[in-house]
GROMACS .gro file of N, CA and C in nm:
model
  447
    1MET      N    1  -0.556  17.004 -13.712
    1MET     CA    2  -0.570  17.093 -13.614
    1MET      C    3  -0.529  17.036 -13.463
    2ILE      N    4  -0.458  17.113 -13.374
    2ILE     CA    5  -0.407  17.072 -13.230
    2ILE      C    6  -0.566  17.066 -13.171
    3VAL      N    7  -0.603  16.965 -13.065
    3VAL     CA    8  -0.706  16.959 -13.005
    3VAL      C    9  -0.687  16.979 -12.856
    4GLY      N   10  -0.748  17.027 -12.793
    4GLY     CA   11  -0.771  17.047 -12.626
    4GLY      C   12  -0.876  16.984 -12.578
    5ASN      N   13  -0.853  16.870 -12.510
    5ASN     CA   14  -0.978  16.787 -12.466
    5ASN      C   15  -0.996  16.749 -12.311
    6LEU      N   16  -0.893  16.817 -12.260
    6LEU     CA   17  -0.879  16.802 -12.143
    6LEU      C   18  -0.840  16.910 -12.046
    7VAL      N   19  -0.906  16.932 -11.943
    7VAL     CA   20  -0.873  17.045 -11.830
    7VAL      C   21  -0.803  17.013 -11.731
    8ARG      N   22  -0.696  17.049 -11.702
    8ARG     CA   23  -0.626  17.013 -11.544
    8ARG      C   24  -0.640  17.167 -11.466
    9ARG      N   25  -0.707  17.103 -11.360
    9ARG     CA   26  -0.743  17.190 -11.250
    9ARG      C   27  -0.613  17.273 -11.205
   10ARG      N   28  -0.641  17.412 -11.140
   10ARG     CA   29  -0.525  17.486 -11.072
   10ARG      C   30  -0.440  17.393 -10.980
   11GLY      N   31  -0.321  17.391 -10.969
   11GLY     CA   32  -0.243  17.289 -10.872
   11GLY      C   33  -0.245  17.166 -10.930
   12GLU      N   34  -0.259  17.134 -11.043
   12GLU     CA   35  -0.268  16.972 -11.112
   12GLU      C   36  -0.151  16.992 -11.199
   13TRP      N   37  -0.100  17.095 -11.219
   13TRP     CA   38  -0.006  17.118 -11.326
   13TRP      C   39   0.131  17.211 -11.301
   14THR      N   40   0.218  17.226 -11.356
   14THR     CA   41   0.328  17.322 -11.308
   14THR      C   42   0.377  17.410 -11.443
   15GLU      N   43   0.377  17.351 -11.536
   15GLU     CA   44   0.435  17.423 -11.676
   15GLU      C   45   0.366  17.425 -11.767
   16ALA      N   46   0.336  17.540 -11.867
   16ALA     CA   47   0.237  17.562 -11.970
   16ALA      C   48   0.345  17.614 -12.054
   17ALA      N   49   0.303  17.596 -12.195
   17ALA     CA   50   0.372  17.630 -12.310
   17ALA      C   51   0.333  17.752 -12.340
   18ASP      N   52   0.208  17.833 -12.300
   18ASP     CA   53   0.176  17.952 -12.325
   18ASP      C   54   0.034  17.979 -12.256
   19THR      N   55  -0.022  18.088 -12.242
   19THR     CA   56  -0.130  18.122 -12.197
   19THR      C   57  -0.262  18.163 -12.272
   20ILE      N   58  -0.405  18.143 -12.233
   20ILE     CA   59  -0.482  18.244 -12.309
   20ILE      C   60  -0.552  18.283 -12.207
   21THR      N   61  -0.604  18.412 -12.241
   21THR     CA   62  -0.654  18.516 -12.144
   21THR      C   63  -0.800  18.534 -12.188
   22LEU      N   64  -0.886  18.500 -12.101
   22LEU     CA   65  -1.052  18.495 -12.139
   22LEU      C   66  -1.140  18.581 -12.029
   23ASP      N   67  -1.238  18.652 -12.065
   23ASP     CA   68  -1.330  18.679 -11.992
   23ASP      C   69  -1.417  18.560 -11.930
   24GLU      N   70  -1.493  18.610 -11.837
   24GLU     CA   71  -1.597  18.457 -11.770
   24GLU      C   72  -1.680  18.408 -11.896
   25THR      N   73  -1.751  18.472 -11.948
   25THR     CA   74  -1.824  18.443 -12.052
   25THR      C   75  -1.748  18.348 -12.126
   26ALA      N   76  -1.652  18.380 -12.204
   26ALA     CA   77  -1.562  18.303 -12.279
   26ALA      C   78  -1.499  18.186 -12.214
   27ARG      N   79  -1.484  18.191 -12.108
   27ARG     CA   80  -1.431  18.088 -12.022
   27ARG      C   81  -1.519  17.964 -12.001
   28HIS      N   82  -1.642  17.957 -12.042
   28HIS     CA   83  -1.729  17.896 -12.032
   28HIS      C   84  -1.780  17.825 -12.165
   29ARG      N   85  -1.716  17.712 -12.199
   29ARG     CA   86  -1.724  17.659 -12.337
   29ARG      C   87  -1.712  17.503 -12.317
   30ARG      N   88  -1.777  17.440 -12.445
   30ARG     CA   89  -1.767  17.291 -12.456
   30ARG      C   90  -1.643  17.278 -12.585
   31ARG      N   91  -1.695  17.350 -12.678
   31ARG     CA   92  -1.620  17.328 -12.805
   31ARG      C   93  -1.587  17.460 -12.883
   32MET      N   94  -1.500  17.511 -12.928
   32MET     CA   95  -1.477  17.628 -12.991
   32MET      C   96  -1.304  17.636 -13.032
   33ALA      N   97  -1.318  17.687 -13.152
   33ALA     CA   98  -1.146  17.733 -13.209
   33ALA      C   99  -1.124  17.858 -13.099
   34MET      N  100  -0.993  17.833 -13.087
   34MET     CA  101  -0.930  17.927 -12.968
   34MET      C  102  -0.797  17.942 -13.041
   35VAL      N  103  -0.731  18.073 -13.003
   35VAL     CA  104  -0.582  18.080 -13.009
   35VAL      C  105  -0.516  18.157 -12.879
   36SER      N  106  -0.432  18.111 -12.848
   36SER     CA  107  -0.359  18.103 -12.703
   36SER      C  108  -0.272  18.281 -12.740
   37ASP      N  109  -0.242  18.318 -12.647
   37ASP     CA  110  -0.197  18.474 -12.629
   37ASP      C  111  -0.073  18.456 -12.725
   38GLY      N  112   0.003  18.369 -12.705
   38GLY     CA  113   0.137  18.360 -12.816
   38GLY      C  114   0.098  18.309 -12.955
   39GLY      N  115  -0.026  18.283 -12.993
   39GLY     CA  116  -0.048  18.231 -13.143
   39GLY      C  117  -0.072  18.071 -13.152
   40ILE      N  118  -0.091  18.001 -13.060
   40ILE     CA  119  -0.091  17.861 -13.076
   40ILE      C  120  -0.257  17.849 -13.080
   41ALA      N  121  -0.315  17.794 -13.204
   41ALA     CA  122  -0.422  17.779 -13.253
   41ALA      C  123  -0.461  17.623 -13.221
   42PHE      N  124  -0.565  17.635 -13.173
   42PHE     CA  125  -0.610  17.493 -13.146
   42PHE      C  126  -0.763  17.477 -13.114
   43LEU      N  127  -0.831  17.362 -13.129
   43LEU     CA  128  -0.985  17.352 -13.105
   43LEU      C  129  -0.995  17.295 -12.952
   44LEU      N  130  -1.073  17.350 -12.878
   44LEU     CA  131  -1.104  17.318 -12.762
   44LEU      C  132  -1.235  17.245 -12.778
   45ASP      N  133  -1.238  17.090 -12.715
   45ASP     CA  134  -1.325  17.002 -12.762
   45ASP      C  135  -1.340  16.896 -12.628
   46LEU      N  136  -1.409  16.958 -12.538
   46LEU     CA  137  -1.452  16.879 -12.423
   46LEU      C  138  -1.574  16.843 -12.432
   47ALA      N  139  -1.585  16.720 -12.342
   47ALA     CA  140  -1.696  16.630 -12.318
   47ALA      C  141  -1.833  16.696 -12.299
   48GLU      N  142  -1.829  16.810 -12.218
   48GLU     CA  143  -1.941  16.886 -12.177
   48GLU      C  144  -1.899  17.048 -12.114
   49ALA      N  145  -1.968  17.128 -12.154
   49ALA     CA  146  -1.950  17.262 -12.128
   49ALA      C  147  -1.902  17.267 -11.982
   50THR      N  148  -1.776  17.342 -11.979
   50THR     CA  149  -1.713  17.355 -11.852
   50THR      C  150  -1.656  17.506 -11.823
   51LEU      N  151  -1.654  17.542 -11.719
   51LEU     CA  152  -1.622  17.679 -11.656
   51LEU      C  153  -1.479  17.659 -11.631
   52LEU      N  154  -1.379  17.723 -11.724
   52LEU     CA  155  -1.249  17.737 -11.705
   52LEU      C  156  -1.214  17.838 -11.603
   53ARG      N  157  -1.130  17.819 -11.506
   53ARG     CA  158  -1.123  17.903 -11.392
   53ARG      C  159  -0.971  17.952 -11.416
   54ASP      N  160  -0.939  18.060 -11.356
   54ASP     CA  161  -0.819  18.124 -11.370
   54ASP      C  162  -0.711  18.026 -11.312
   55GLY      N  163  -0.614  18.007 -11.343
   55GLY     CA  164  -0.526  17.895 -11.320
   55GLY      C  165  -0.518  17.757 -11.363
   56ASP      N  166  -0.637  17.726 -11.404
   56ASP     CA  167  -0.654  17.610 -11.471
   56ASP      C  168  -0.555  17.605 -11.622
   57ALA      N  169  -0.537  17.458 -11.681
   57ALA     CA  170  -0.496  17.467 -11.799
   57ALA      C  171  -0.554  17.364 -11.877
   58ILE      N  172  -0.560  17.395 -12.025
   58ILE     CA  173  -0.611  17.309 -12.124
   58ILE      C  174  -0.494  17.225 -12.172
   59GLN      N  175  -0.523  17.088 -12.158
   59GLN     CA  176  -0.411  16.990 -12.211
   59GLN      C  177  -0.443  16.967 -12.370
   60LEU      N  178  -0.354  16.990 -12.462
   60LEU     CA  179  -0.369  16.991 -12.598
   60LEU      C  180  -0.317  16.827 -12.613
   61ASP      N  181  -0.355  16.772 -12.751
   61ASP     CA  182  -0.329  16.645 -12.791
   61ASP      C  183  -0.184  16.628 -12.828
   62ASN      N  184  -0.101  16.743 -12.812
   62ASN     CA  185   0.043  16.723 -12.843
   62ASN      C  186   0.124  16.757 -12.699
   63ASP      N  187   0.030  16.724 -12.596
   63ASP     CA  188   0.078  16.725 -12.452
   63ASP      C  189   0.119  16.862 -12.380
   64GLN      N  190   0.109  16.951 -12.475
   64GLN     CA  191   0.129  17.111 -12.421
   64GLN      C  192   0.035  17.168 -12.348
   65LEU      N  193   0.033  17.219 -12.245
   65LEU     CA  194  -0.059  17.298 -12.173
   65LEU      C  195  -0.070  17.447 -12.196
   66ILE      N  196  -0.182  17.492 -12.203
   66ILE     CA  197  -0.226  17.633 -12.216
   66ILE      C  198  -0.275  17.685 -12.081
   67ALA      N  199  -0.231  17.759 -12.014
   67ALA     CA  200  -0.252  17.795 -11.902
   67ALA      C  201  -0.373  17.921 -11.913
   68VAL      N  202  -0.508  17.895 -11.846
   68VAL     CA  203  -0.593  17.987 -11.849
   68VAL      C  204  -0.585  18.113 -11.749
   69LYS      N  205  -0.613  18.240 -11.791
   69LYS     CA  206  -0.588  18.357 -11.724
   69LYS      C  207  -0.716  18.428 -11.734
   70ALA      N  208  -0.755  18.476 -11.619
   70ALA     CA  209  -0.912  18.538 -11.619
   70ALA      C  210  -0.899  18.698 -11.642
   71LYS      N  211  -0.941  18.735 -11.747
   71LYS     CA  212  -0.914  18.867 -11.829
   71LYS      C  213  -1.015  18.978 -11.731
   72PRO      N  214  -0.948  19.082 -11.682
   72PRO     CA  215  -1.026  19.162 -11.603
   72PRO      C  216  -1.126  19.247 -11.704
   73GLU      N  217  -1.241  19.238 -11.635
   73GLU     CA  218  -1.379  19.297 -11.695
   73GLU      C  219  -1.441  19.393 -11.608
   74PRO      N  220  -1.551  19.482 -11.665
   74PRO     CA  221  -1.597  19.571 -11.579
   74PRO      C  222  -1.695  19.499 -11.484
   75LEU      N  223  -1.698  19.548 -11.344
   75LEU     CA  224  -1.776  19.488 -11.246
   75LEU      C  225  -1.810  19.567 -11.160
   76TYR      N  226  -1.905  19.547 -11.065
   76TYR     CA  227  -1.945  19.608 -10.933
   76TYR      C  228  -1.885  19.529 -10.838
   77GLU      N  229  -1.817  19.601 -10.727
   77GLU     CA  230  -1.791  19.569 -10.618
   77GLU      C  231  -1.887  19.609 -10.480
   78VAL      N  232  -1.973  19.516 -10.455
   78VAL     CA  233  -2.083  19.537 -10.370
   78VAL      C  234  -2.052  19.501 -10.209
   79ARG      N  235  -2.061  19.608 -10.119
   79ARG     CA  236  -2.030  19.597  -9.988
   79ARG      C  237  -2.134  19.618  -9.892
   80GLY      N  238  -2.159  19.551  -9.806
   80GLY     CA  239  -2.286  19.582  -9.683
   80GLY      C  240  -2.220  19.642  -9.577
   81ARG      N  241  -2.292  19.710  -9.489
   81ARG     CA  242  -2.259  19.774  -9.350
   81ARG      C  243  -2.189  19.670  -9.280
   82ASP      N  244  -2.240  19.527  -9.291
   82ASP     CA  245  -2.182  19.426  -9.206
   82ASP      C  246  -2.209  19.303  -9.258
   83THR      N  247  -2.174  19.195  -9.200
   83THR     CA  248  -2.189  19.065  -9.245
   83THR      C  249  -2.331  19.015  -9.307
   84ALA      N  250  -2.450  19.046  -9.181
   84ALA     CA  251  -2.589  19.022  -9.210
   84ALA      C  252  -2.626  19.116  -9.320
   85HIS      N  253  -2.587  19.208  -9.333
   85HIS     CA  254  -2.626  19.309  -9.446
   85HIS      C  255  -2.579  19.255  -9.591
   86LEU      N  256  -2.463  19.216  -9.589
   86LEU     CA  257  -2.415  19.171  -9.708
   86LEU      C  258  -2.484  19.021  -9.739
   87ILE      N  259  -2.514  18.972  -9.666
   87ILE     CA  260  -2.601  18.836  -9.666
   87ILE      C  261  -2.719  18.861  -9.736
   88ALA      N  262  -2.796  18.957  -9.683
   88ALA     CA  263  -2.940  18.998  -9.746
   88ALA      C  264  -2.911  19.066  -9.877
   89LEU      N  265  -2.801  19.144  -9.916
   89LEU     CA  266  -2.778  19.176 -10.054
   89LEU      C  267  -2.738  19.059 -10.127
   90ALA      N  268  -2.665  18.953 -10.069
   90ALA     CA  269  -2.633  18.841 -10.180
   90ALA      C  270  -2.799  18.773 -10.204
   91TRP      N  271  -2.852  18.768 -10.101
   91TRP     CA  272  -3.005  18.692 -10.127
   91TRP      C  273  -3.069  18.776 -10.252
   92GLN      N  274  -3.075  18.904 -10.245
   92GLN     CA  275  -3.125  19.003 -10.336
   92GLN      C  276  -3.070  18.988 -10.493
   93ILE      N  277  -2.930  18.955 -10.501
   93ILE     CA  278  -2.881  18.917 -10.614
   93ILE      C  279  -2.914  18.765 -10.674
   94GLY      N  280  -2.895  18.686 -10.576
   94GLY     CA  281  -2.966  18.548 -10.611
   94GLY      C  282  -3.071  18.530 -10.652
   95ASN      N  283  -3.155  18.607 -10.599
   95ASN     CA  284  -3.320  18.596 -10.627
   95ASN      C  285  -3.343  18.658 -10.776
   96ARG      N  286  -3.230  18.726 -10.812
   96ARG     CA  287  -3.248  18.761 -10.947
   96ARG      C  288  -3.176  18.693 -11.041
   97HIS      N  289  -3.117  18.587 -11.004
   97HIS     CA  290  -3.025  18.473 -11.065
   97HIS      C  291  -2.930  18.545 -11.135
   98LEU      N  292  -2.857  18.632 -11.072
   98LEU     CA  293  -2.740  18.704 -11.118
   98LEU      C  294  -2.593  18.629 -11.063
   99SER      N  295  -2.474  18.596 -11.157
   99SER     CA  296  -2.373  18.553 -11.130
   99SER      C  297  -2.315  18.648 -11.029
  100ALA      N  298  -2.254  18.600 -10.934
  100ALA     CA  299  -2.163  18.682 -10.811
  100ALA      C  300  -2.066  18.584 -10.780
  101GLN      N  301  -1.935  18.684 -10.754
  101GLN     CA  302  -1.829  18.609 -10.695
  101GLN      C  303  -1.816  18.664 -10.552
  102VAL      N  304  -1.839  18.557 -10.446
  102VAL     CA  305  -1.866  18.596 -10.314
  102VAL      C  306  -1.716  18.597 -10.224
  103PHE      N  307  -1.694  18.665 -10.169
  103PHE     CA  308  -1.578  18.709 -10.066
  103PHE      C  309  -1.622  18.724  -9.887
  104ALA      N  310  -1.565  18.712  -9.827
  104ALA     CA  311  -1.590  18.713  -9.681
  104ALA      C  312  -1.668  18.886  -9.667
  105ASP      N  313  -1.611  18.983  -9.738
  105ASP     CA  314  -1.651  19.124  -9.692
  105ASP      C  315  -1.708  19.161  -9.810
  106ARG      N  316  -1.742  19.116  -9.940
  106ARG     CA  317  -1.791  19.194 -10.064
  106ARG      C  318  -1.827  19.084 -10.160
  107MET      N  319  -1.887  19.112 -10.248
  107MET     CA  320  -1.920  19.026 -10.376
  107MET      C  321  -1.887  19.128 -10.493
  108LEU      N  322  -1.855  19.032 -10.624
  108LEU     CA  323  -1.859  19.099 -10.742
  108LEU      C  324  -1.967  19.060 -10.813
  109ILE      N  325  -2.035  19.130 -10.922
  109ILE     CA  326  -2.105  19.101 -10.982
  109ILE      C  327  -2.101  19.171 -11.111
  110ARG      N  328  -2.152  19.130 -11.242
  110ARG     CA  329  -2.157  19.218 -11.355
  110ARG      C  330  -2.226  19.358 -11.324
  111ARG      N  331  -2.201  19.464 -11.423
  111ARG     CA  332  -2.229  19.577 -11.408
  111ARG      C  333  -2.368  19.587 -11.466
  112ASP      N  334  -2.486  19.654 -11.406
  112ASP     CA  335  -2.595  19.670 -11.445
  112ASP      C  336  -2.665  19.795 -11.384
  113PRO      N  337  -2.701  19.903 -11.461
  113PRO     CA  338  -2.736  20.013 -11.385
  113PRO      C  339  -2.864  19.994 -11.306
  114VAL      N  340  -2.959  19.903 -11.325
  114VAL     CA  341  -3.080  19.878 -11.281
  114VAL      C  342  -3.057  19.825 -11.125
  115ILE      N  343  -2.951  19.700 -11.143
  115ILE     CA  344  -2.902  19.633 -11.022
  115ILE      C  345  -2.832  19.748 -10.927
  116ARG      N  346  -2.774  19.817 -10.977
  116ARG     CA  347  -2.690  19.894 -10.904
  116ARG      C  348  -2.773  20.009 -10.798
  117GLU      N  349  -2.873  20.018 -10.891
  117GLU     CA  350  -2.989  20.137 -10.826
  117GLU      C  351  -3.049  20.050 -10.726
  118MET      N  352  -3.084  19.927 -10.731
  118MET     CA  353  -3.162  19.850 -10.635
  118MET      C  354  -3.051  19.836 -10.504
  119LEU      N  355  -2.930  19.813 -10.539
  119LEU     CA  356  -2.847  19.791 -10.431
  119LEU      C  357  -2.808  19.913 -10.342
  120THR      N  358  -2.801  20.011 -10.406
  120THR     CA  359  -2.758  20.159 -10.347
  120THR      C  360  -2.900  20.189 -10.269
  121GLY      N  361  -3.007  20.149 -10.318
  121GLY     CA  362  -3.150  20.175 -10.256
  121GLY      C  363  -3.154  20.073 -10.132
  122LEU      N  364  -3.083  19.942 -10.102
  122LEU     CA  365  -3.101  19.901  -9.990
  122LEU      C  366  -2.974  19.914  -9.902
  123GLY      N  367  -2.909  20.004  -9.938
  123GLY     CA  368  -2.796  20.046  -9.844
  123GLY      C  369  -2.682  19.989  -9.872
  124ALA      N  370  -2.648  19.958  -9.997
  124ALA     CA  371  -2.509  19.891 -10.022
  124ALA      C  372  -2.401  19.993 -10.077
  125SER      N  373  -2.293  19.953 -10.030
  125SER     CA  374  -2.176  20.055 -10.122
  125SER      C  375  -2.161  19.987 -10.249
  126VAL      N  376  -2.137  20.044 -10.371
  126VAL     CA  377  -2.139  19.989 -10.477
  126VAL      C  378  -2.022  20.070 -10.562
  127ALA      N  379  -1.912  20.019 -10.612
  127ALA     CA  380  -1.824  20.089 -10.658
  127ALA      C  381  -1.774  19.996 -10.779
  128ASP      N  382  -1.730  20.076 -10.912
  128ASP     CA  383  -1.710  20.024 -11.027
  128ASP      C  384  -1.558  19.973 -11.013
  129VAL      N  385  -1.530  19.879 -11.100
  129VAL     CA  386  -1.411  19.791 -11.067
  129VAL      C  387  -1.370  19.718 -11.220
  130GLU      N  388  -1.260  19.715 -11.207
  130GLU     CA  389  -1.204  19.606 -11.336
  130GLU      C  390  -1.124  19.518 -11.254
  131SER      N  391  -1.193  19.391 -11.292
  131SER     CA  392  -1.143  19.247 -11.183
  131SER      C  393  -1.180  19.141 -11.278
  132ALA      N  394  -1.101  19.023 -11.268
  132ALA     CA  395  -1.095  18.902 -11.287
  132ALA      C  396  -1.230  18.865 -11.238
  133PHE      N  397  -1.330  18.767 -11.329
  133PHE     CA  398  -1.463  18.742 -11.253
  133PHE      C  399  -1.460  18.604 -11.263
  134ASP      N  400  -1.483  18.532 -11.149
  134ASP     CA  401  -1.484  18.398 -11.107
  134ASP      C  402  -1.601  18.367 -11.027
  135PRO      N  403  -1.719  18.365 -11.079
  135PRO     CA  404  -1.853  18.332 -11.001
  135PRO      C  405  -1.870  18.237 -10.954
  136GLU      N  406  -1.950  18.194 -10.860
  136GLU     CA  407  -1.997  18.094 -10.777
  136GLU      C  408  -2.049  17.969 -10.909
  137GLY      N  409  -2.045  17.851 -10.881
  137GLY     CA  410  -2.056  17.764 -10.980
  137GLY      C  411  -2.234  17.706 -10.985
  138GLY      N  412  -2.288  17.765 -10.871
  138GLY     CA  413  -2.436  17.711 -10.863
  138GLY      C  414  -2.450  17.604 -10.800
  139ALA      N  415  -2.577  17.554 -10.748
  139ALA     CA  416  -2.613  17.459 -10.652
  139ALA      C  417  -2.579  17.343 -10.732
  140TYR      N  418  -2.555  17.316 -10.848
  140TYR     CA  419  -2.534  17.181 -10.913
  140TYR      C  420  -2.419  17.165 -10.975
  141GLY      N  421  -2.311  17.258 -10.942
  141GLY     CA  422  -2.192  17.257 -10.984
  141GLY      C  423  -2.159  17.323 -11.129
  142GLY      N  424  -2.243  17.346 -11.177
  142GLY     CA  425  -2.251  17.405 -11.299
  142GLY      C  426  -2.243  17.568 -11.295
  143ARG      N  427  -2.233  17.622 -11.404
  143ARG     CA  428  -2.222  17.763 -11.405
  143ARG      C  429  -2.343  17.840 -11.369
  144SER      N  430  -2.333  17.946 -11.283
  144SER     CA  431  -2.448  18.029 -11.239
  144SER      C  432  -2.439  18.137 -11.318
  145ASP      N  433  -2.564  18.150 -11.363
  145ASP     CA  434  -2.615  18.238 -11.478
  145ASP      C  435  -2.745  18.266 -11.495
  146HIS      N  436  -2.805  18.362 -11.569
  146HIS     CA  437  -2.935  18.399 -11.595
  146HIS      C  438  -3.027  18.300 -11.637
  147HIS      N  439  -3.104  18.247 -11.583
  147HIS     CA  440  -3.216  18.134 -11.651
  147HIS      C  441  -3.340  18.187 -11.683
  148HIS      N  442  -3.378  18.126 -11.753
  148HIS     CA  443  -3.533  18.204 -11.825
  148HIS      C  444  -3.649  18.067 -11.760
  149HIS      N  445  -3.759  18.158 -11.757
  149HIS     CA  446  -3.837  18.087 -11.665
  149HIS      C  447  -3.970  18.066 -11.759
   0.00000   0.00000   0.00000
């Protein structure tokens, strides 16, 4: 089987043999059998779990590159009244250990009706969107995700 054991980050490569389209959860992997959008079967076998980001490429042992595309998924777009309000909302999201993609004027988070109710109760504007999700990596460079106490 063809093996992919190296990730080339966005900007480090120019031409790919194919693409693979994955949501954020499926893009956080270490070892897994995968099939590209065009049907190239390969084993992803990385040294450690890695969050593959939109625009990265997986280098296969036959020197082909498979470009990673972020699959749109159901999210909430969260906006505040102003920057200070958005920062306060971001604190609430972070305090609950939720993954978030942060922009200057908004955030994207996974849909959760309880969180939506909390945010709207705090004065946020929350809209349903379908978008690629590329959350912040966390304080230690890893994946930001729910953790258990």
